[in-house]
PDB file of C-alpha atoms in Angstrom:
ATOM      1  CA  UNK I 156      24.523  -4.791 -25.753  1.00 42.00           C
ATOM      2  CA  UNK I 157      21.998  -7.164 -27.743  1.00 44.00           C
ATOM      3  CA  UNK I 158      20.585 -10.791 -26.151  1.00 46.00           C
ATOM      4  CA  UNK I 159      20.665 -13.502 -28.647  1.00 46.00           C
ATOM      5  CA  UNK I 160      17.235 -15.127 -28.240  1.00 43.00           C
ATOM      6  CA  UNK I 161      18.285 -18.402 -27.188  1.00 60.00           C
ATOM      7  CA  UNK I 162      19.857 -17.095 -24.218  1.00 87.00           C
ATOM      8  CA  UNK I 163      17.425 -14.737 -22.636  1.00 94.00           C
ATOM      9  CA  UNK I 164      13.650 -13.072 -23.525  1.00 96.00           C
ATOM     10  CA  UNK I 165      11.162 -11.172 -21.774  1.00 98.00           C
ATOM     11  CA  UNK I 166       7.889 -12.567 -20.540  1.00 98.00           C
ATOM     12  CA  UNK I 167       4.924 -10.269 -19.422  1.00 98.00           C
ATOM     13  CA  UNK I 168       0.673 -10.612 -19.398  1.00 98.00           C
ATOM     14  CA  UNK I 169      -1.859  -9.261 -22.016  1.00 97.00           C
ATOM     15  CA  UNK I 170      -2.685  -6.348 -19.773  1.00 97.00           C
ATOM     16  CA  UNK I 171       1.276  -5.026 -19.780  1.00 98.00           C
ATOM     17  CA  UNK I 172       1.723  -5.408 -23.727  1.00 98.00           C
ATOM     18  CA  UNK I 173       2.448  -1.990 -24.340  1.00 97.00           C
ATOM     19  CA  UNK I 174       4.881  -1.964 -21.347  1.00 98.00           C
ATOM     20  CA  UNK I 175       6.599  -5.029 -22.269  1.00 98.00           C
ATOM     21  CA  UNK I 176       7.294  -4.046 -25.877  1.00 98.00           C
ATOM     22  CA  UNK I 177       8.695  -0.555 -24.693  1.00 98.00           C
ATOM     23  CA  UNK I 178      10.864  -2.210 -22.307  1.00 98.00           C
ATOM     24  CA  UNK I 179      11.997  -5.160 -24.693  1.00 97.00           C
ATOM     25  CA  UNK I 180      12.823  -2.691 -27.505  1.00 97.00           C
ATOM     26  CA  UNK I 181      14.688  -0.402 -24.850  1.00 97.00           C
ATOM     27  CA  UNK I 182      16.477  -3.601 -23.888  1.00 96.00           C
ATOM     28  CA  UNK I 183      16.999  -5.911 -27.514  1.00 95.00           C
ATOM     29  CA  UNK I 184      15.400  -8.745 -25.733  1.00 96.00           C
ATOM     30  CA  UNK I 185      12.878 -10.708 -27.751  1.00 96.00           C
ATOM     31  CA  UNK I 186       9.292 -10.660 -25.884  1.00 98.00           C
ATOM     32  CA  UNK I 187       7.084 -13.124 -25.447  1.00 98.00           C
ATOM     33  CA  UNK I 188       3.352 -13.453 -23.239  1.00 98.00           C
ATOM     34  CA  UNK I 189       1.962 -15.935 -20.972  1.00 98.00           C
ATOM     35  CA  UNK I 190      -0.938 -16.935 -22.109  1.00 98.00           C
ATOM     36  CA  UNK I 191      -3.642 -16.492 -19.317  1.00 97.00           C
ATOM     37  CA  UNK I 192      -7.166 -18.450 -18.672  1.00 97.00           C
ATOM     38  CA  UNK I 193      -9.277 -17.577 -15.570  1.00 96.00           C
ATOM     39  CA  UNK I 194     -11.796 -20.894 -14.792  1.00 97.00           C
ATOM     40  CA  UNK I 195     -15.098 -19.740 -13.660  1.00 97.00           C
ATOM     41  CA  UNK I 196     -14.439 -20.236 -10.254  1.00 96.00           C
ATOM     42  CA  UNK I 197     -11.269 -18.012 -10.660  1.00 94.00           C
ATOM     43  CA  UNK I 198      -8.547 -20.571 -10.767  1.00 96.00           C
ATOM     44  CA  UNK I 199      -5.787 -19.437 -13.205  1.00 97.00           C
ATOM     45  CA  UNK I 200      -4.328 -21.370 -15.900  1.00 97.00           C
ATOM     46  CA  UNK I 201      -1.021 -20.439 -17.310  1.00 98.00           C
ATOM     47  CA  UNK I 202       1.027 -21.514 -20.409  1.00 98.00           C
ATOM     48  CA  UNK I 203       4.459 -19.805 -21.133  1.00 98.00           C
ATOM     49  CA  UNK I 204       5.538 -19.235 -24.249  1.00 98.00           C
ATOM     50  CA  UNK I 205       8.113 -21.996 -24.437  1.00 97.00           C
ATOM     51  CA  UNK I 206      10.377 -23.212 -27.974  1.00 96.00           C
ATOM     52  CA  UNK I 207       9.743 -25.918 -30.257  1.00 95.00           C
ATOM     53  CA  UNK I 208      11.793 -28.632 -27.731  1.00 96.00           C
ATOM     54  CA  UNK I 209       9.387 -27.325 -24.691  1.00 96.00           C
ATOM     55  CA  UNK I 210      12.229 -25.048 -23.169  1.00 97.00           C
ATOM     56  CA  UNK I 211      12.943 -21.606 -22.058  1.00 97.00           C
ATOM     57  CA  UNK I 212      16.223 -19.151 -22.540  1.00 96.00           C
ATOM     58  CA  UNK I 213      18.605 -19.944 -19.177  1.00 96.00           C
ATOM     59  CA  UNK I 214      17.617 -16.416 -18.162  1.00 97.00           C
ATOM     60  CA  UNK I 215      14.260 -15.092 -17.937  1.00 98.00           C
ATOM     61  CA  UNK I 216      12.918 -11.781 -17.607  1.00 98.00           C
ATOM     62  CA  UNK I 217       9.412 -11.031 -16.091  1.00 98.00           C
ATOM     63  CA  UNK I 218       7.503  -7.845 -16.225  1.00 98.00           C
ATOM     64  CA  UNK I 219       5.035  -7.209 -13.620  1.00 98.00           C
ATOM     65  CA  UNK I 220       4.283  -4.475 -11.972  1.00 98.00           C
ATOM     66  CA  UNK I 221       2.587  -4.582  -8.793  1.00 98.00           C
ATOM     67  CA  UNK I 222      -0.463  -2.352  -8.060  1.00 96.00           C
ATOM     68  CA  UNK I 223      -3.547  -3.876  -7.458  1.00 95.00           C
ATOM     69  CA  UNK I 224      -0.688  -6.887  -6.591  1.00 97.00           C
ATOM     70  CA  UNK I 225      -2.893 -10.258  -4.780  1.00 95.00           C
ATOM     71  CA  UNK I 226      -3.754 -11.710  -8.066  1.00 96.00           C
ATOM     72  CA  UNK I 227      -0.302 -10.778  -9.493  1.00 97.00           C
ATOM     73  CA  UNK I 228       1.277 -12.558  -7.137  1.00 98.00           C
ATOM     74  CA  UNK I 229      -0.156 -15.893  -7.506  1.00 98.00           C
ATOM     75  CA  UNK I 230       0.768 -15.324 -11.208  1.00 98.00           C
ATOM     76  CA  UNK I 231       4.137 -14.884 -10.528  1.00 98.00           C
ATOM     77  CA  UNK I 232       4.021 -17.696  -8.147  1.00 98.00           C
ATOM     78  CA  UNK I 233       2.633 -19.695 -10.897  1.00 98.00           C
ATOM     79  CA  UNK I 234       4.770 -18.736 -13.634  1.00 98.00           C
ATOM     80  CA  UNK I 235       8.367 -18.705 -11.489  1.00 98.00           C
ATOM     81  CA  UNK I 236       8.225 -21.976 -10.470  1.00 98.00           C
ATOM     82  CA  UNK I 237       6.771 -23.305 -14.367  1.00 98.00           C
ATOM     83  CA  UNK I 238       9.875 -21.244 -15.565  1.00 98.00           C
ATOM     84  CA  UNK I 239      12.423 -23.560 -13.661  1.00 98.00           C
ATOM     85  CA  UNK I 240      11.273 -26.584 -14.553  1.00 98.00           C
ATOM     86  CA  UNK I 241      11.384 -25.694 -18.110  1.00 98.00           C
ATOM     87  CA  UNK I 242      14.964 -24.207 -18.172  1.00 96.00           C
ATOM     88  CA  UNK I 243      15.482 -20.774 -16.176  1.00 97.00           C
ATOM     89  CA  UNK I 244      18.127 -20.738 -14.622  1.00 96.00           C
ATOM     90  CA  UNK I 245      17.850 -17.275 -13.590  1.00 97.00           C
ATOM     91  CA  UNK I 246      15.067 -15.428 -13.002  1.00 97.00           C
ATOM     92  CA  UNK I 247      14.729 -11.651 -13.041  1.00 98.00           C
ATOM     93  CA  UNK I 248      11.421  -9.784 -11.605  1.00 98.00           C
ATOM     94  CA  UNK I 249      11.423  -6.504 -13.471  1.00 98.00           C
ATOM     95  CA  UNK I 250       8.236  -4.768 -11.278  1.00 98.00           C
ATOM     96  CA  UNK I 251       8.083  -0.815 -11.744  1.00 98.00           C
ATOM     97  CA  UNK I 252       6.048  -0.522  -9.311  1.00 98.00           C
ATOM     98  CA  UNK I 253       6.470  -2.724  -5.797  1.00 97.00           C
ATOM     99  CA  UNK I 254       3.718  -3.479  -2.998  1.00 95.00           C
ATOM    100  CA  UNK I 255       3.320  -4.621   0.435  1.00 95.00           C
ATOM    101  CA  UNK I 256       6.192  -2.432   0.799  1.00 92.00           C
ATOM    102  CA  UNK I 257       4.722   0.220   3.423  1.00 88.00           C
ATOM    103  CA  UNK I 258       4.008  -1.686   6.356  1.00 85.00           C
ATOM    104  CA  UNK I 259       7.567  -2.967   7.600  1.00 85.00           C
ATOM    105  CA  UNK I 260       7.240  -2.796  11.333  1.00 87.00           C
ATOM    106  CA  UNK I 261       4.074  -4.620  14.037  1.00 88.00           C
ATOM    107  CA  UNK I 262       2.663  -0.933  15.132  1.00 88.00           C
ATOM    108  CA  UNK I 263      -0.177  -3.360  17.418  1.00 92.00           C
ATOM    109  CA  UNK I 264      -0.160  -7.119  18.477  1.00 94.00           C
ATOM    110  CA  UNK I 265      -0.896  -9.510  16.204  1.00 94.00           C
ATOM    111  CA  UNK I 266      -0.350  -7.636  12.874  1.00 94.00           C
ATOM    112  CA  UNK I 267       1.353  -9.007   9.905  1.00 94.00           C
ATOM    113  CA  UNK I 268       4.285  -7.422   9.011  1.00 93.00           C
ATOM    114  CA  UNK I 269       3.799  -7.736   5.059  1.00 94.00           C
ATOM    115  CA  UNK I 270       6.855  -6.279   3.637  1.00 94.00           C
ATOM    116  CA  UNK I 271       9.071  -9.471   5.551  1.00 94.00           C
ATOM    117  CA  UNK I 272       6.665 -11.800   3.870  1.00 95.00           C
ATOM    118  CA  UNK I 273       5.797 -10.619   0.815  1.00 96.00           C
ATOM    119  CA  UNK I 274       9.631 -10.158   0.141  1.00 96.00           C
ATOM    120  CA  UNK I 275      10.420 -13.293   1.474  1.00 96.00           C
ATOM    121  CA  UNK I 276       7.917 -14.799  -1.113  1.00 97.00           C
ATOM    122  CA  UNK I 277       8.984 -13.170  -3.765  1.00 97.00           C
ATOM    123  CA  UNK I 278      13.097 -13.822  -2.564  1.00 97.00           C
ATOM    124  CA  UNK I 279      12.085 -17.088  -3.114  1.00 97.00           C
ATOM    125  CA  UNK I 280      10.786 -17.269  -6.501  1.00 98.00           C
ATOM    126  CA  UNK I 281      13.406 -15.043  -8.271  1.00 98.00           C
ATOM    127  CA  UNK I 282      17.551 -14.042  -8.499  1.00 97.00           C
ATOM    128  CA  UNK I 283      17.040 -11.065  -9.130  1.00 97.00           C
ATOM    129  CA  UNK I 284      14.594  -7.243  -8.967  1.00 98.00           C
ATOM    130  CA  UNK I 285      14.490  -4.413 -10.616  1.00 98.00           C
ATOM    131  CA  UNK I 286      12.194  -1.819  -9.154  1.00 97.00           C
ATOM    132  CA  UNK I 287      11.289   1.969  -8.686  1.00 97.00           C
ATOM    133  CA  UNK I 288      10.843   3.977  -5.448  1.00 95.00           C
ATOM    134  CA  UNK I 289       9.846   1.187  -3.228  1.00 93.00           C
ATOM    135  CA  UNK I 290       7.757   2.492  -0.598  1.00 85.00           C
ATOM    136  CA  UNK I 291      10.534   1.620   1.986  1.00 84.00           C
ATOM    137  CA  UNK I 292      10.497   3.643   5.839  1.00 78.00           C
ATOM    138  CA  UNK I 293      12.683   1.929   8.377  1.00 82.00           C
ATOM    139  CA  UNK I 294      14.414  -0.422   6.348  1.00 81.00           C
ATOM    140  CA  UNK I 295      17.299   1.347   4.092  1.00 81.00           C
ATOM    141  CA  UNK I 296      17.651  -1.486   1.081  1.00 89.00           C
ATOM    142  CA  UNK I 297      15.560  -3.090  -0.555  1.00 90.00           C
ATOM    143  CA  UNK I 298      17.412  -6.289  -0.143  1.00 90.00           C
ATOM    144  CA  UNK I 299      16.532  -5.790   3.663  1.00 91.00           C
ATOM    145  CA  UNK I 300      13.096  -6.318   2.884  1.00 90.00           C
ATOM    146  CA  UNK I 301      13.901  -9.109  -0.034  1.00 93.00           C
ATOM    147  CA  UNK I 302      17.018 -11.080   0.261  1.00 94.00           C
ATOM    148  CA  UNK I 303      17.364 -11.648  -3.277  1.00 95.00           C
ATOM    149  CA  UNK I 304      21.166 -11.994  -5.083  1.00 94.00           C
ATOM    150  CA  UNK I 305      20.524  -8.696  -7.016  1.00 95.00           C
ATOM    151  CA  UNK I 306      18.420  -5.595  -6.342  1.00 95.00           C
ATOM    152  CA  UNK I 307      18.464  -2.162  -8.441  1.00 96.00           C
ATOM    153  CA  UNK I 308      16.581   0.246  -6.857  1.00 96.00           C
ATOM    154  CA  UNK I 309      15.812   3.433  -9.649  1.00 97.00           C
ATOM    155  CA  UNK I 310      14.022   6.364  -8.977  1.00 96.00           C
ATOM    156  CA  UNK I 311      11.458   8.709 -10.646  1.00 96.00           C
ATOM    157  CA  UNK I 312      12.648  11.889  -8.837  1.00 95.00           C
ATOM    158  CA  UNK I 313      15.350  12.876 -11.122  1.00 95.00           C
ATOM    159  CA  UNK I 314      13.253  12.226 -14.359  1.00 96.00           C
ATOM    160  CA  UNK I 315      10.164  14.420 -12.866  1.00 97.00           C
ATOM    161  CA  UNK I 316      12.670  16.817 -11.893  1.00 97.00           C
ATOM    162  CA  UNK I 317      13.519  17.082 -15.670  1.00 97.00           C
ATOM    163  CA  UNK I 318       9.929  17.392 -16.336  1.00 98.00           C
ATOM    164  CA  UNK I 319       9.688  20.014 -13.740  1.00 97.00           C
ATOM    165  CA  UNK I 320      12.589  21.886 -14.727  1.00 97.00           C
ATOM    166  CA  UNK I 321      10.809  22.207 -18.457  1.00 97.00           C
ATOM    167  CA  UNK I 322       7.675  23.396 -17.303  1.00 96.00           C
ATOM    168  CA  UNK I 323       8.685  25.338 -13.909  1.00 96.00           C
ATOM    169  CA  UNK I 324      12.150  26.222 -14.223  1.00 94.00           C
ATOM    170  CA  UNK I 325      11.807  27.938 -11.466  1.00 93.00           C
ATOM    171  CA  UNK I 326       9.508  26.020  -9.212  1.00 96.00           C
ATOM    172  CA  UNK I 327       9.151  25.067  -5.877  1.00 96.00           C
ATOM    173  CA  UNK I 328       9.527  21.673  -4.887  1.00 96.00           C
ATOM    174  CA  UNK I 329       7.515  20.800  -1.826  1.00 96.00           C
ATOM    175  CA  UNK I 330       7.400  17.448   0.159  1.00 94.00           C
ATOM    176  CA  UNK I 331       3.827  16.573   1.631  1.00 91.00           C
ATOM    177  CA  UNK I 332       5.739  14.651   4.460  1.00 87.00           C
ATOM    178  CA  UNK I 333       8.730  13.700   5.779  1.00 86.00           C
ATOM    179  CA  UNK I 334       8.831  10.208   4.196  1.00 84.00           C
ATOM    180  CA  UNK I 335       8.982  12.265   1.127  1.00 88.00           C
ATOM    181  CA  UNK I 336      12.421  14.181   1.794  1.00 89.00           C
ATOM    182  CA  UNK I 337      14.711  11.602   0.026  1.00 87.00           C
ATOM    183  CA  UNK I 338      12.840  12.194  -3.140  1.00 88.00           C
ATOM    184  CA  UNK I 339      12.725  15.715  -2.690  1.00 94.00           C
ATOM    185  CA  UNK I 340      16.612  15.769  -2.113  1.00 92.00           C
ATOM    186  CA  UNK I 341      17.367  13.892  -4.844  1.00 92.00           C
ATOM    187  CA  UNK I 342      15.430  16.061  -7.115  1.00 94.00           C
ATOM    188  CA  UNK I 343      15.868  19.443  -6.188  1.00 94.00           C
ATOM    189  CA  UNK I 344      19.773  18.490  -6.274  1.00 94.00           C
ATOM    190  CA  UNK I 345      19.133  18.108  -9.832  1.00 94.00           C
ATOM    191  CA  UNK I 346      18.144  21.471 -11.121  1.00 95.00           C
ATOM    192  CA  UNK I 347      18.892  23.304  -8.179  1.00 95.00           C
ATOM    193  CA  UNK I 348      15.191  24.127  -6.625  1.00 96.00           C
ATOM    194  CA  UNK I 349      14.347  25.209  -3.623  1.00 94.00           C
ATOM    195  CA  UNK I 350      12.974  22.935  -1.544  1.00 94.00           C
ATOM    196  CA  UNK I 351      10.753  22.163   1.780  1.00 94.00           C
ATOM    197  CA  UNK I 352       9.043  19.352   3.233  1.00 94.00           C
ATOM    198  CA  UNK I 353       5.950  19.400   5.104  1.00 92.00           C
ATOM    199  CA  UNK I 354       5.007  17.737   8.673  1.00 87.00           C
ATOM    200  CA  UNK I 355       2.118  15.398   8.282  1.00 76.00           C
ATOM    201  CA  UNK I 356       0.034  13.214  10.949  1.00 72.00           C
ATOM    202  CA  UNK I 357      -1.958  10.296   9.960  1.00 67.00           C
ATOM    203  CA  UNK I 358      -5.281   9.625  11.975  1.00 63.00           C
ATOM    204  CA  UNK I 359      -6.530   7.052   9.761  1.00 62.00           C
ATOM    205  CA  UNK I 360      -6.200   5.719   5.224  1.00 59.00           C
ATOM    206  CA  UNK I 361      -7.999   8.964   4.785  1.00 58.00           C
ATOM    207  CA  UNK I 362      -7.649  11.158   7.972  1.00 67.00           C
ATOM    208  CA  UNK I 363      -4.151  13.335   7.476  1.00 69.00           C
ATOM    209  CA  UNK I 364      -3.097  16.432   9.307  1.00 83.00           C
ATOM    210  CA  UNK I 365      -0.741  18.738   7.170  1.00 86.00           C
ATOM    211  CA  UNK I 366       1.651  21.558   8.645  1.00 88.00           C
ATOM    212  CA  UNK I 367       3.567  23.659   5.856  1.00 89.00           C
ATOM    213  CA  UNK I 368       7.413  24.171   6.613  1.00 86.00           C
ATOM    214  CA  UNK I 369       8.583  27.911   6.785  1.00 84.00           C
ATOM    215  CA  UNK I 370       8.947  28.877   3.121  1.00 86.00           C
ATOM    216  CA  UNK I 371       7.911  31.676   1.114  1.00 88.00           C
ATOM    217  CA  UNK I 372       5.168  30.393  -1.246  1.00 92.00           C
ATOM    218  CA  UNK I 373       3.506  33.852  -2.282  1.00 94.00           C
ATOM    219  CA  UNK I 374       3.479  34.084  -6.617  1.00 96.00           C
ATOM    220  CA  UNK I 375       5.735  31.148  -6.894  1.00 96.00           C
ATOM    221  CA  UNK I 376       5.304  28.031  -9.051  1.00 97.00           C
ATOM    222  CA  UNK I 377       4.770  25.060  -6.618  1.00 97.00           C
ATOM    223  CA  UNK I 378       4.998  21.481  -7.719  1.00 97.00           C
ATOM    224  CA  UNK I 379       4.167  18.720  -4.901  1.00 97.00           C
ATOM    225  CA  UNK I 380       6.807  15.833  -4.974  1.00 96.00           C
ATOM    226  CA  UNK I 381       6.284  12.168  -4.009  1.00 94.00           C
ATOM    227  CA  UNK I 382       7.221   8.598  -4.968  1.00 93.00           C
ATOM    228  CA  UNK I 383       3.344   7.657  -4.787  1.00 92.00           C
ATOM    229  CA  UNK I 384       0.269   8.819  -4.956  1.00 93.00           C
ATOM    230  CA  UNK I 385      -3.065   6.602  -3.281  1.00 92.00           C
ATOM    231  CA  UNK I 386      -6.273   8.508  -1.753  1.00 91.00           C
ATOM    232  CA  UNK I 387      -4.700  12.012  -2.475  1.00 91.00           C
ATOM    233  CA  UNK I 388      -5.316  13.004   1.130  1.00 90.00           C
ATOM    234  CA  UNK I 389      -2.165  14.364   2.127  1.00 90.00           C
ATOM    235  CA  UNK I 390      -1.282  15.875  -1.037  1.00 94.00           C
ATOM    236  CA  UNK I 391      -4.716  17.742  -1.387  1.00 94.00           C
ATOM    237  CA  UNK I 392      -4.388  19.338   1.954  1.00 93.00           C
ATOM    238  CA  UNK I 393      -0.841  20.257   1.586  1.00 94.00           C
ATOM    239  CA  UNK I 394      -2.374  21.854  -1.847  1.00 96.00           C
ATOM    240  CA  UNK I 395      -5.046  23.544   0.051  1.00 95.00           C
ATOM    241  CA  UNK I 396      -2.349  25.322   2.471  1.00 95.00           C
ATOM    242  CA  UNK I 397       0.107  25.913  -0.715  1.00 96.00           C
ATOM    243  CA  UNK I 398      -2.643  27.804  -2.360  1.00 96.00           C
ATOM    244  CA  UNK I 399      -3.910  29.829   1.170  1.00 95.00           C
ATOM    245  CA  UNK I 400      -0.354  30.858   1.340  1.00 95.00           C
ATOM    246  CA  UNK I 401      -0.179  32.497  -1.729  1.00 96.00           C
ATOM    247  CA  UNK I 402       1.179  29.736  -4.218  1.00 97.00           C
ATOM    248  CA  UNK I 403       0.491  31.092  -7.992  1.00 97.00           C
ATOM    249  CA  UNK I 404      -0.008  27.390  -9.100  1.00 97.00           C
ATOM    250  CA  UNK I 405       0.176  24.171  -7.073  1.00 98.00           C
ATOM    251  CA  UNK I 406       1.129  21.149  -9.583  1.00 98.00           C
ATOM    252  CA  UNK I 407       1.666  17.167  -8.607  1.00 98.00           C
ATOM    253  CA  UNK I 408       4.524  14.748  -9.551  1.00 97.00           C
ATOM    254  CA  UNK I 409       4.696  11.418  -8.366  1.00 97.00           C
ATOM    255  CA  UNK I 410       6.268   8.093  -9.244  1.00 97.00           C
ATOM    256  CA  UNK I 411       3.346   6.001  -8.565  1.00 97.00           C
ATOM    257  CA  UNK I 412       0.006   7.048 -10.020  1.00 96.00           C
ATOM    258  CA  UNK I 413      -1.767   4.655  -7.862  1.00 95.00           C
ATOM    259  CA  UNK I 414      -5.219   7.180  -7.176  1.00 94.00           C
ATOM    260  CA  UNK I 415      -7.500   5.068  -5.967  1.00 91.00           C
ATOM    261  CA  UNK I 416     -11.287   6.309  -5.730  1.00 91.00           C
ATOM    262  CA  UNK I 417     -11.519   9.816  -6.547  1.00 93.00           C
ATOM    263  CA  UNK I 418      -8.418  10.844  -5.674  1.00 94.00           C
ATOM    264  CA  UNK I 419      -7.911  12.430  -8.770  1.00 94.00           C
ATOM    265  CA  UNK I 420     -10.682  14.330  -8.204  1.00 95.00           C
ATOM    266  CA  UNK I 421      -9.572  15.541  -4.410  1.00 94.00           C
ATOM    267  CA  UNK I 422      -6.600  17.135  -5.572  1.00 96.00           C
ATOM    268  CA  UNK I 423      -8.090  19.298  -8.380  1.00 96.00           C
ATOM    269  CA  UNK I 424     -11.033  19.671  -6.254  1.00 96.00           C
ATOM    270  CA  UNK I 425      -8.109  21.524  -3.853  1.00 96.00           C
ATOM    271  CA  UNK I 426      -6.427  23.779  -6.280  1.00 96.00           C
ATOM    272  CA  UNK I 427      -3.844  21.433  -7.856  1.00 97.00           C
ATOM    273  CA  UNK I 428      -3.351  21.920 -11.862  1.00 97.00           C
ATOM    274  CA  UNK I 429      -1.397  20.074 -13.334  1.00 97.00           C
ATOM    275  CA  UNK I 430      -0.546  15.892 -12.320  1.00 98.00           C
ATOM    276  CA  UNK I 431       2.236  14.222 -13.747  1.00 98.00           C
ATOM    277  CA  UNK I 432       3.603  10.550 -12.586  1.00 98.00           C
ATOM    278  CA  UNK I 433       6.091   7.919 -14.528  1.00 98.00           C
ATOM    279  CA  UNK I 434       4.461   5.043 -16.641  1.00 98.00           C
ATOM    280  CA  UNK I 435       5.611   2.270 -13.840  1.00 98.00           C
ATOM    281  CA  UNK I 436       1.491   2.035 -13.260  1.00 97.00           C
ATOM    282  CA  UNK I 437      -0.133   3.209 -16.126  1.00 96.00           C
ATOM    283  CA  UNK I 438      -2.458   5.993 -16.215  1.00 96.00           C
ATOM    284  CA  UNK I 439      -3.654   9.047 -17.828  1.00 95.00           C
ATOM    285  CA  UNK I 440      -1.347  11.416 -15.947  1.00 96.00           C
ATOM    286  CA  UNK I 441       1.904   8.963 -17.304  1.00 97.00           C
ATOM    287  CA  UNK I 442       4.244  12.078 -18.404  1.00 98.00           C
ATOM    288  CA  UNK I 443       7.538  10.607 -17.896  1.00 98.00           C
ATOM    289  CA  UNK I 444       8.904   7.028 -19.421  1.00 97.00           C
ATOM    290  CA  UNK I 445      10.729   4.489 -17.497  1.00 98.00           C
ATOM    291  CA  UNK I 446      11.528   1.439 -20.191  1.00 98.00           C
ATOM    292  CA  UNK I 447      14.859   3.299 -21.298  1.00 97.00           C
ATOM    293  CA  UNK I 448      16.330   3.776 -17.273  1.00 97.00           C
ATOM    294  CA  UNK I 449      14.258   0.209 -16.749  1.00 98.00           C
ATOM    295  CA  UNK I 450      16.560  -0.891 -19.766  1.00 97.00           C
ATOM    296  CA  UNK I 451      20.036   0.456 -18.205  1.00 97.00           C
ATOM    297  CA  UNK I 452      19.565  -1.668 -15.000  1.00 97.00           C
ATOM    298  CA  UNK I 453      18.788  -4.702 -16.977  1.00 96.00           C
ATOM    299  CA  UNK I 454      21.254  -4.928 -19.352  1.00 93.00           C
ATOM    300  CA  UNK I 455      23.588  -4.812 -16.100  1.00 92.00           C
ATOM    301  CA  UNK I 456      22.070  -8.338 -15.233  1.00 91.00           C
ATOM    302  CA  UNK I 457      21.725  -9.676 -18.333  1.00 85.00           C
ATOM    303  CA  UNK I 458      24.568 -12.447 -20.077  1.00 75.00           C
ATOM    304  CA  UNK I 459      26.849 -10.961 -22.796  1.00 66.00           C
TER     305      UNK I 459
END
């Protein structure tokens, strides 16, 4: 299904370019960037790429994707609220990648529970979100956490798993936690791996303890499964045990290439080969493309 270009485009920031035209061709929506000025006190000034009358399509589309998000989100502040008074009628946030998703529940007086706000924020600014593996625990939708009109929720695992299945086809899959058993599920599922998840105990951002489920490791091909990847911790020690227990290889694939620091680092450092991840945060491990799924759920949203 094609857009005509009065009734809908896609709007995105210099530093998503690449992103934006991948997801615009995948879609047949014309794309168009915000033009972006930071004041030297860091005050951001905005101008969207409106017609010759002043006016945007009735339906907008905005790519952002949400790692390293504080800035971001005073963009998207900025730039949903400038959209309405110049003709949106209905906003979609397209944002691969999702934070302040993690921490949905008060675990000590006084703390901020930033999933209900940051969702409520955003709930307020747009109709609709398209997103991949958000980092959700306790709550089971993402519209729990954002009370927008429409939410697709996509998912990485099945598209690594297709990687996987090309390079292992016999692999592995392990879990480095239990959060992680949903992806593993869905994956394994796929191609019909066997599976495992591993116990793990936080003691601090850093500080992870990492017990391997029973499973028979020895000569086999693993491949270390998650929807994101941040200090490496957990999945470098769950590498470590792989490899003591007799693992021929010990590869990563993750949604979210977030690896902050060295993290990179850490998990070759403990035996891991090969790293893969989706393109929803760019990076140099960016294996598997998302614009074409990313596409799929926006056409779904979009006017005939």
């Amino acid at each position: 299904m094609s857009v005509a270009p009065s009734q809908a485009c896609l709007l995105h920031f210099d530093d998503e370019t690449a992103a934006a035209q991948r997801l615009g061709q995948a879609a047949q929506l014309p794309v168009k960037m915000i033009d972006r000025h930071r004041f030297p006190d860091g005050e951001l000034k905005l101008r969207l790429p409106v017609d010759g009358a002043g006016r945007l399509p009735a339906h907008v589309v905005l790519l952002r994707s949400l790692h390293d998000p504080n800035e971001k989100l005073v963009e998207l502040l900025l730039t949903a609220r400038a959209a309405r008074t110049l003709g949106a009628r209905h906003i979609t946030l397209v944002a691969p990648y999702m934070a302040y998703m993690r921490q949905d529940i008060a675990f000590a007086p006084g703390e901020v529970v930033s999933q209900q706000v940051v969702g409520a924020f955003l709930a307020g600014l747009v109709d609709a979100v398209i997103t991949v593996d958000p980092h959700l625990h306790r709550v089971a939708t993402l519209q729990e956490a954002m009370a927008v009109p429409q939410a697709i929720v996509l998912s990485g695992a099945e598209p690594l798993a297709d990687l996987i299945a090309q390079r292992h086809p016999n692999a592995l899959l392990v879990g480095p936690d239990g959060e992680s058993a949903q992806w593993i599920a869905q994956a394994a599922a796929r191609h019909g791996f066997d599976h495992a998840v591993c116990t793990k105990v936080r003691h601090g951002d850093r500080d992870v303890t990492i017990e391997l489920p029973p499973l028979h490791a020895q000569g086999r091909a693993v491949v270390l499964l998650d929807d994101m990847a941040s200090t490496g911790r957990t999945l470098a020690q769950a590498a470590r045990l792989l490899r003591a227990a007799g693992a021929a290889s010990v590869d990563v694939a993750v949604t979210h290439a977030l690896f902050a620091g060295d993290a990179l680092q850490a998990l070759h450092d403990a035996g891991v080969g090969q790293v893969w991840s989706t393109d929803c945060i760019p990076h140099a491990s960016n294996a598997v493309p998302m614009a074409e799924p990313l596409a799929q759920a926006l056409r779904s949203l979009l006017p005939a």
